[in-house]
Amino acid sequence: MAQRAWVGTRKGLFELIDQGNGWSLQTVHFLGDPVSAVVVDGNDGTVYCALNLGHFGSKLHRLDPGLRTWQEVACPAFPEKPIDSDDPLEWAVQQIWILESDPLGPGGSLWAGTLPGGLFRSIDRGSSWQLVSSLWDRPERREWAGGGYDVPGIHSICIHPSQPERILVGVSCGGVWVSDDGAGTWRLSAQGMRASYLPPPEALNQNAQDPHRIVGCRADPKTFWCQHHDGIWRSNDGGATWQGLDGISPSSFGFAVAVHPADPDVAWFVPAQSDQCRVPVNAAFVVNCTRDGGRTFTPVSAGLPSEPSYDLVYRHALDVDGEGQKLLVGATSGRLWASNNSGLGWQPVPIQFPPIYTVRIA
Amino acid sequence: MATVIFTQHLARFLDCPNQPVCAGSLGAALDEACRVNPNLRAYVLDEQGHLRRHVAVFIDGRPVRDRRALSDLVAPDSTVHVLQALSGG
């Protein structure tokens, strides 16, 4: 059966298809426009694409099942900022950073995380949006800091596969926040994370943590993996506590992480040298994989560039399919690699893309 | 009547024909001009009603000064250009 993937780039959305002989280009959408997030609703196949137009702001488009024409729908927007507010942030969406749909559907919610750090929910397939004020109004939100951008942002939204009222979000830089009641109330949940680059009193401040990306295992919803600014963490208790993993070679710095949907012990990362030097270690581009829950890691280079490589992978540019077999990893260089054997080996996809921001395997 | 002229750059995304508008503040002029298309306003202004950072607006050839409250005056024979700023490209 043919599989589809969506590659969001600096200059358009590229729809790929794999009919059993590798990925090829099917259609280019929004050519020339920056794509900041994509999600495919697994319940009905609707595709949502967020644009970050350089001049005209964030926009959201929806492609309904069976159609070939996109429809512009409402974009998440903050309410009017109170005139007496002392919040230094502009209450204006700069960018949709992540889109996610409820796994239980149809009729589930669509979620968006933005820069600045707003969480938004739509219950009508993007036709209207509501700011999740229970998180936005938390006093701790005022202490969030920029990470990757000048303003803080929400980049990860993990919805429990069978209990959609349980939601975990990751904030750069604002730690991990969990709700057990459908976003009615929230608690900070980054215990165990560490930011050793901050002064000592702040290093263990849960609200100051910079998780670059968090993903949850579909088959074991208590397991989360986090690529953090300061290394790699895992949670085995639904995000209540986090255990850091040490001694990872070639590096524990990076942005992206993916977890096997059926095996919580299998996860993939794309290491970079360090915060100060965001390129592959020794110019050798690898995908790092653990298959034993993080006890050991194996850097895989088979099929990846053998020549010196300076590719960097952004936090949303690594994805795994629903079977845990096919992966795609895309780089800021515009190069894309595919694996069809759970990351044991890779092949280049023979298209030179614009800089890749996000990858989704449908 | 004054006239609001939208950059053809915007026509890539939505219909935005030139619009005759009444004299008054820039905010009122843009409100009136954006009625032609319900999506147009969000391309020019953010949700707080401020000019988007990388949108440039000129009244009779002069860049507007008040990009937040949009209080610059549009005269009865003014021409308002809504353009993409080079900074956002």
mmCIF file of C-alpha atoms in Angstrom, chain A residues 131-347:
data_model
loop_
_atom_site.group_PDB
_atom_site.id
_atom_site.type_symbol
_atom_site.label_atom_id
_atom_site.label_comp_id
_atom_site.label_asym_id
_atom_site.label_seq_id
_atom_site.Cartn_x
_atom_site.Cartn_y
_atom_site.Cartn_z
ATOM 1 C CA LEU A 131 -6.556 29.939 23.518
ATOM 2 C CA VAL A 132 -6.059 27.509 26.407
ATOM 3 C CA SER A 133 -6.123 30.251 29.006
ATOM 4 C CA SER A 134 -5.630 27.803 31.878
ATOM 5 C CA LEU A 135 -2.005 27.500 30.749
ATOM 6 C CA TRP A 136 -1.498 31.001 29.324
ATOM 7 C CA ASP A 137 -2.722 32.575 32.587
ATOM 8 C CA ARG A 138 -0.373 30.577 34.809
ATOM 9 C CA PRO A 139 1.975 33.005 36.591
ATOM 10 C CA GLU A 140 4.904 30.749 35.703
ATOM 11 C CA ARG A 141 4.292 31.503 32.028
ATOM 12 C CA ARG A 142 5.663 34.994 32.572
ATOM 13 C CA GLU A 143 8.998 33.408 33.486
ATOM 14 C CA TRP A 144 9.327 31.392 30.309
ATOM 15 C CA ALA A 145 12.245 32.415 28.100
ATOM 16 C CA GLY A 146 13.065 32.199 24.440
ATOM 17 C CA GLY A 147 14.820 29.079 23.193
ATOM 18 C CA GLY A 148 15.620 28.936 19.513
ATOM 19 C CA TYR A 149 13.595 32.111 18.991
ATOM 20 C CA ASP A 150 13.408 35.408 20.849
ATOM 21 C CA VAL A 151 10.138 34.461 22.508
ATOM 22 C CA PRO A 152 9.195 31.225 24.295
ATOM 23 C CA GLY A 153 7.202 28.683 22.339
ATOM 24 C CA ILE A 154 5.323 25.399 22.536
ATOM 25 C CA HIS A 155 6.791 22.812 20.188
ATOM 26 C CA SER A 156 5.550 19.469 21.523
ATOM 27 C CA ILE A 157 1.966 18.384 22.248
ATOM 28 C CA CYS A 158 1.605 14.744 23.281
ATOM 29 C CA ILE A 159 -1.939 13.435 23.608
ATOM 30 C CA HIS A 160 -2.586 10.143 25.390
ATOM 31 C CA PRO A 161 -3.550 7.563 22.741
ATOM 32 C CA SER A 162 -6.687 6.357 24.538
ATOM 33 C CA GLN A 163 -7.390 9.092 27.118
ATOM 34 C CA PRO A 164 -7.263 12.361 25.188
ATOM 35 C CA GLU A 165 -7.892 14.374 28.338
ATOM 36 C CA ARG A 166 -4.289 13.594 29.298
ATOM 37 C CA ILE A 167 -1.984 16.042 27.536
ATOM 38 C CA LEU A 168 1.717 16.813 27.879
ATOM 39 C CA VAL A 169 3.327 19.853 26.290
ATOM 40 C CA GLY A 170 6.960 20.886 25.958
ATOM 41 C CA VAL A 171 8.025 24.517 26.103
ATOM 42 C CA SER A 172 11.287 26.161 25.037
ATOM 43 C CA CYS A 173 12.114 27.408 27.577
ATOM 44 C CA GLY A 174 9.422 26.619 30.101
ATOM 45 C CA GLY A 175 9.771 22.947 30.985
ATOM 46 C CA VAL A 176 7.095 20.292 30.644
ATOM 47 C CA TRP A 177 3.450 20.824 31.514
ATOM 48 C CA VAL A 178 0.853 18.106 32.042
ATOM 49 C CA SER A 179 -2.928 18.164 32.202
ATOM 50 C CA ASP A 180 -5.092 15.215 33.262
ATOM 51 C CA ASP A 181 -8.415 16.936 32.711
ATOM 52 C CA GLY A 182 -8.503 17.991 29.088
ATOM 53 C CA ALA A 183 -6.499 21.194 29.534
ATOM 54 C CA GLY A 184 -8.606 22.418 32.436
ATOM 55 C CA THR A 185 -5.706 22.527 34.871
ATOM 56 C CA TRP A 186 -1.957 22.124 34.493
ATOM 57 C CA ARG A 187 1.032 21.179 36.561
ATOM 58 C CA LEU A 188 4.715 21.710 35.877
ATOM 59 C CA SER A 189 6.303 18.303 35.378
ATOM 60 C CA ALA A 190 9.997 18.506 34.597
ATOM 61 C CA GLN A 191 11.363 16.952 37.776
ATOM 62 C CA GLY A 192 14.770 15.454 37.110
ATOM 63 C CA MET A 193 15.662 17.687 34.195
ATOM 64 C CA ARG A 194 18.748 19.833 34.524
ATOM 65 C CA ALA A 195 20.023 22.915 32.731
ATOM 66 C CA SER A 196 23.691 22.934 33.643
ATOM 67 C CA TYR A 197 24.293 25.982 31.443
ATOM 68 C CA LEU A 198 22.269 28.101 33.904
ATOM 69 C CA PRO A 199 23.564 29.417 37.241
ATOM 70 C CA PRO A 200 23.273 26.758 39.961
ATOM 71 C CA PRO A 201 20.083 27.981 41.622
ATOM 72 C CA GLU A 202 18.310 27.904 38.275
ATOM 73 C CA ALA A 203 19.754 24.685 36.907
ATOM 74 C CA LEU A 204 17.063 22.497 38.474
ATOM 75 C CA ASN A 205 14.229 25.014 38.102
ATOM 76 C CA GLN A 206 11.602 22.970 36.285
ATOM 77 C CA ASN A 207 10.129 26.069 34.683
ATOM 78 C CA ALA A 208 13.498 27.033 33.161
ATOM 79 C CA GLN A 209 14.142 23.745 31.366
ATOM 80 C CA ASP A 210 14.567 23.695 27.605
ATOM 81 C CA PRO A 211 13.189 20.467 26.201
ATOM 82 C CA HIS A 212 13.882 20.742 22.465
ATOM 83 C CA ARG A 213 11.391 18.035 21.568
ATOM 84 C CA ILE A 214 9.268 15.467 23.449
ATOM 85 C CA VAL A 215 7.560 12.412 21.965
ATOM 86 C CA GLY A 216 5.438 9.696 23.560
ATOM 87 C CA CYS A 217 5.158 5.981 22.790
ATOM 88 C CA ARG A 218 1.746 4.995 21.429
ATOM 89 C CA ALA A 219 1.849 1.466 22.876
ATOM 90 C CA ASP A 220 3.205 2.550 26.257
ATOM 91 C CA PRO A 221 1.782 5.983 27.053
ATOM 92 C CA LYS A 222 3.796 6.228 30.252
ATOM 93 C CA THR A 223 7.022 6.442 28.272
ATOM 94 C CA PHE A 224 8.260 9.752 26.912
ATOM 95 C CA TRP A 225 11.577 10.629 25.322
ATOM 96 C CA CYS A 226 13.016 14.121 25.389
ATOM 97 C CA GLN A 227 15.855 15.693 23.458
ATOM 98 C CA HIS A 228 16.755 18.526 25.806
ATOM 99 C CA HIS A 229 19.199 21.403 25.360
ATOM 100 C CA ASP A 230 21.351 19.708 27.991
ATOM 101 C CA GLY A 231 21.075 16.098 26.870
ATOM 102 C CA ILE A 232 18.614 13.235 26.554
ATOM 103 C CA TRP A 233 15.973 12.378 29.143
ATOM 104 C CA ARG A 234 13.395 9.615 29.465
ATOM 105 C CA SER A 235 10.268 9.341 31.582
ATOM 106 C CA ASN A 236 8.721 6.021 32.535
ATOM 107 C CA ASP A 237 5.877 7.455 34.582
ATOM 108 C CA GLY A 238 3.886 9.597 32.222
ATOM 109 C CA GLY A 239 6.156 12.593 32.539
ATOM 110 C CA ALA A 240 6.028 12.849 36.329
ATOM 111 C CA THR A 241 9.781 12.353 36.633
ATOM 112 C CA TRP A 242 12.630 12.334 34.126
ATOM 113 C CA GLN A 243 15.842 10.367 34.071
ATOM 114 C CA GLY A 244 18.863 11.788 32.272
ATOM 115 C CA LEU A 245 21.044 9.470 30.208
ATOM 116 C CA ASP A 246 24.801 9.901 30.411
ATOM 117 C CA GLY A 247 27.761 8.895 28.315
ATOM 118 C CA ILE A 248 26.031 9.020 24.961
ATOM 119 C CA SER A 249 28.341 8.917 21.965
ATOM 120 C CA PRO A 250 28.966 10.798 19.758
ATOM 121 C CA SER A 251 26.925 13.497 21.550
ATOM 122 C CA SER A 252 23.752 14.000 23.525
ATOM 123 C CA PHE A 253 23.102 17.444 22.011
ATOM 124 C CA GLY A 254 20.513 17.768 19.285
ATOM 125 C CA PHE A 255 16.972 18.787 18.533
ATOM 126 C CA ALA A 256 14.950 15.897 17.118
ATOM 127 C CA VAL A 257 13.731 12.640 18.646
ATOM 128 C CA ALA A 258 11.360 9.907 17.473
ATOM 129 C CA VAL A 259 10.128 6.872 19.394
ATOM 130 C CA HIS A 260 9.003 3.514 18.043
ATOM 131 C CA PRO A 261 5.192 3.451 18.245
ATOM 132 C CA ALA A 262 5.108 -0.136 19.547
ATOM 133 C CA ASP A 263 8.355 -0.430 21.510
ATOM 134 C CA PRO A 264 9.087 2.229 24.153
ATOM 135 C CA ASP A 265 12.725 1.139 24.359
ATOM 136 C CA VAL A 266 13.481 2.133 20.768
ATOM 137 C CA ALA A 267 14.174 5.786 20.011
ATOM 138 C CA TRP A 268 16.140 7.769 17.441
ATOM 139 C CA PHE A 269 18.092 11.008 17.762
ATOM 140 C CA VAL A 270 20.247 13.125 15.460
ATOM 141 C CA PRO A 271 23.287 14.322 17.390
ATOM 142 C CA ALA A 272 25.089 17.605 16.847
ATOM 143 C CA GLN A 273 28.409 18.548 18.366
ATOM 144 C CA SER A 274 27.244 21.009 21.009
ATOM 145 C CA ASP A 275 25.232 24.100 21.742
ATOM 146 C CA GLN A 276 28.187 26.183 20.623
ATOM 147 C CA CYS A 277 28.758 24.234 17.394
ATOM 148 C CA ARG A 278 25.581 22.916 15.849
ATOM 149 C CA VAL A 279 26.982 20.588 13.219
ATOM 150 C CA PRO A 280 27.565 16.814 13.197
ATOM 151 C CA VAL A 281 30.403 15.629 15.410
ATOM 152 C CA ASN A 282 33.580 15.412 13.291
ATOM 153 C CA ALA A 283 31.452 16.303 10.240
ATOM 154 C CA ALA A 284 30.034 12.761 10.297
ATOM 155 C CA PHE A 285 26.261 12.800 9.985
ATOM 156 C CA VAL A 286 24.657 9.905 11.891
ATOM 157 C CA VAL A 287 21.322 8.935 13.368
ATOM 158 C CA ASN A 288 21.757 7.663 16.900
ATOM 159 C CA CYS A 289 19.488 4.819 17.996
ATOM 160 C CA THR A 290 18.824 3.069 21.262
ATOM 161 C CA ARG A 291 17.009 -0.256 21.279
ATOM 162 C CA ASP A 292 17.342 -0.980 24.988
ATOM 163 C CA GLY A 293 15.662 1.942 26.618
ATOM 164 C CA GLY A 294 18.718 4.169 26.602
ATOM 165 C CA ARG A 295 21.308 1.852 28.149
ATOM 166 C CA THR A 296 23.248 1.821 24.891
ATOM 167 C CA PHE A 297 23.185 3.869 21.701
ATOM 168 C CA THR A 298 24.315 2.888 18.230
ATOM 169 C CA PRO A 299 25.185 5.666 15.797
ATOM 170 C CA VAL A 300 24.095 4.548 12.333
ATOM 171 C CA SER A 301 25.930 5.925 9.308
ATOM 172 C CA ALA A 302 24.998 3.320 6.681
ATOM 173 C CA GLY A 303 23.552 5.156 3.718
ATOM 174 C CA LEU A 304 24.151 8.561 5.234
ATOM 175 C CA PRO A 305 26.799 10.900 3.774
ATOM 176 C CA SER A 306 30.278 9.421 3.708
ATOM 177 C CA GLU A 307 31.770 12.778 2.778
ATOM 178 C CA PRO A 308 32.161 15.542 5.406
ATOM 179 C CA SER A 309 28.681 16.765 6.251
ATOM 180 C CA TYR A 310 27.451 19.804 8.106
ATOM 181 C CA ASP A 311 23.734 19.042 8.055
ATOM 182 C CA LEU A 312 21.632 20.018 11.039
ATOM 183 C CA VAL A 313 18.215 18.506 11.758
ATOM 184 C CA TYR A 314 15.563 20.687 13.323
ATOM 185 C CA ARG A 315 13.278 19.395 16.066
ATOM 186 C CA HIS A 316 10.337 18.476 13.847
ATOM 187 C CA ALA A 317 12.323 17.047 10.951
ATOM 188 C CA LEU A 318 12.574 13.408 12.092
ATOM 189 C CA ASP A 319 9.564 11.115 11.940
ATOM 190 C CA VAL A 320 8.693 7.437 12.102
ATOM 191 C CA ASP A 321 5.666 5.735 10.599
ATOM 192 C CA GLY A 322 2.943 3.915 12.507
ATOM 193 C CA GLU A 323 4.689 0.570 12.122
ATOM 194 C CA GLY A 324 8.057 1.723 13.378
ATOM 195 C CA GLN A 325 9.735 0.675 10.144
ATOM 196 C CA LYS A 326 9.957 3.722 7.912
ATOM 197 C CA LEU A 327 11.717 6.866 9.024
ATOM 198 C CA LEU A 328 12.535 10.153 7.363
ATOM 199 C CA VAL A 329 15.099 12.668 8.517
ATOM 200 C CA GLY A 330 15.474 16.057 6.843
ATOM 201 C CA ALA A 331 18.181 18.649 7.263
ATOM 202 C CA THR A 332 18.565 22.389 7.035
ATOM 203 C CA SER A 333 20.735 21.716 3.983
ATOM 204 C CA GLY A 334 17.620 20.460 2.187
ATOM 205 C CA ARG A 335 18.796 16.875 2.121
ATOM 206 C CA LEU A 336 16.388 14.098 3.127
ATOM 207 C CA TRP A 337 17.168 10.501 4.019
ATOM 208 C CA ALA A 338 14.837 7.545 4.389
ATOM 209 C CA SER A 339 15.008 4.255 6.234
ATOM 210 C CA ASN A 340 12.692 1.313 5.636
ATOM 211 C CA ASN A 341 14.218 -0.973 8.248
ATOM 212 C CA SER A 342 13.684 0.841 11.504
ATOM 213 C CA GLY A 343 16.789 2.943 11.172
ATOM 214 C CA LEU A 344 19.316 0.163 10.599
ATOM 215 C CA GLY A 345 20.227 1.753 7.282
ATOM 216 C CA TRP A 346 19.351 4.830 5.269
ATOM 217 C CA GLN A 347 19.104 6.004 1.680
#
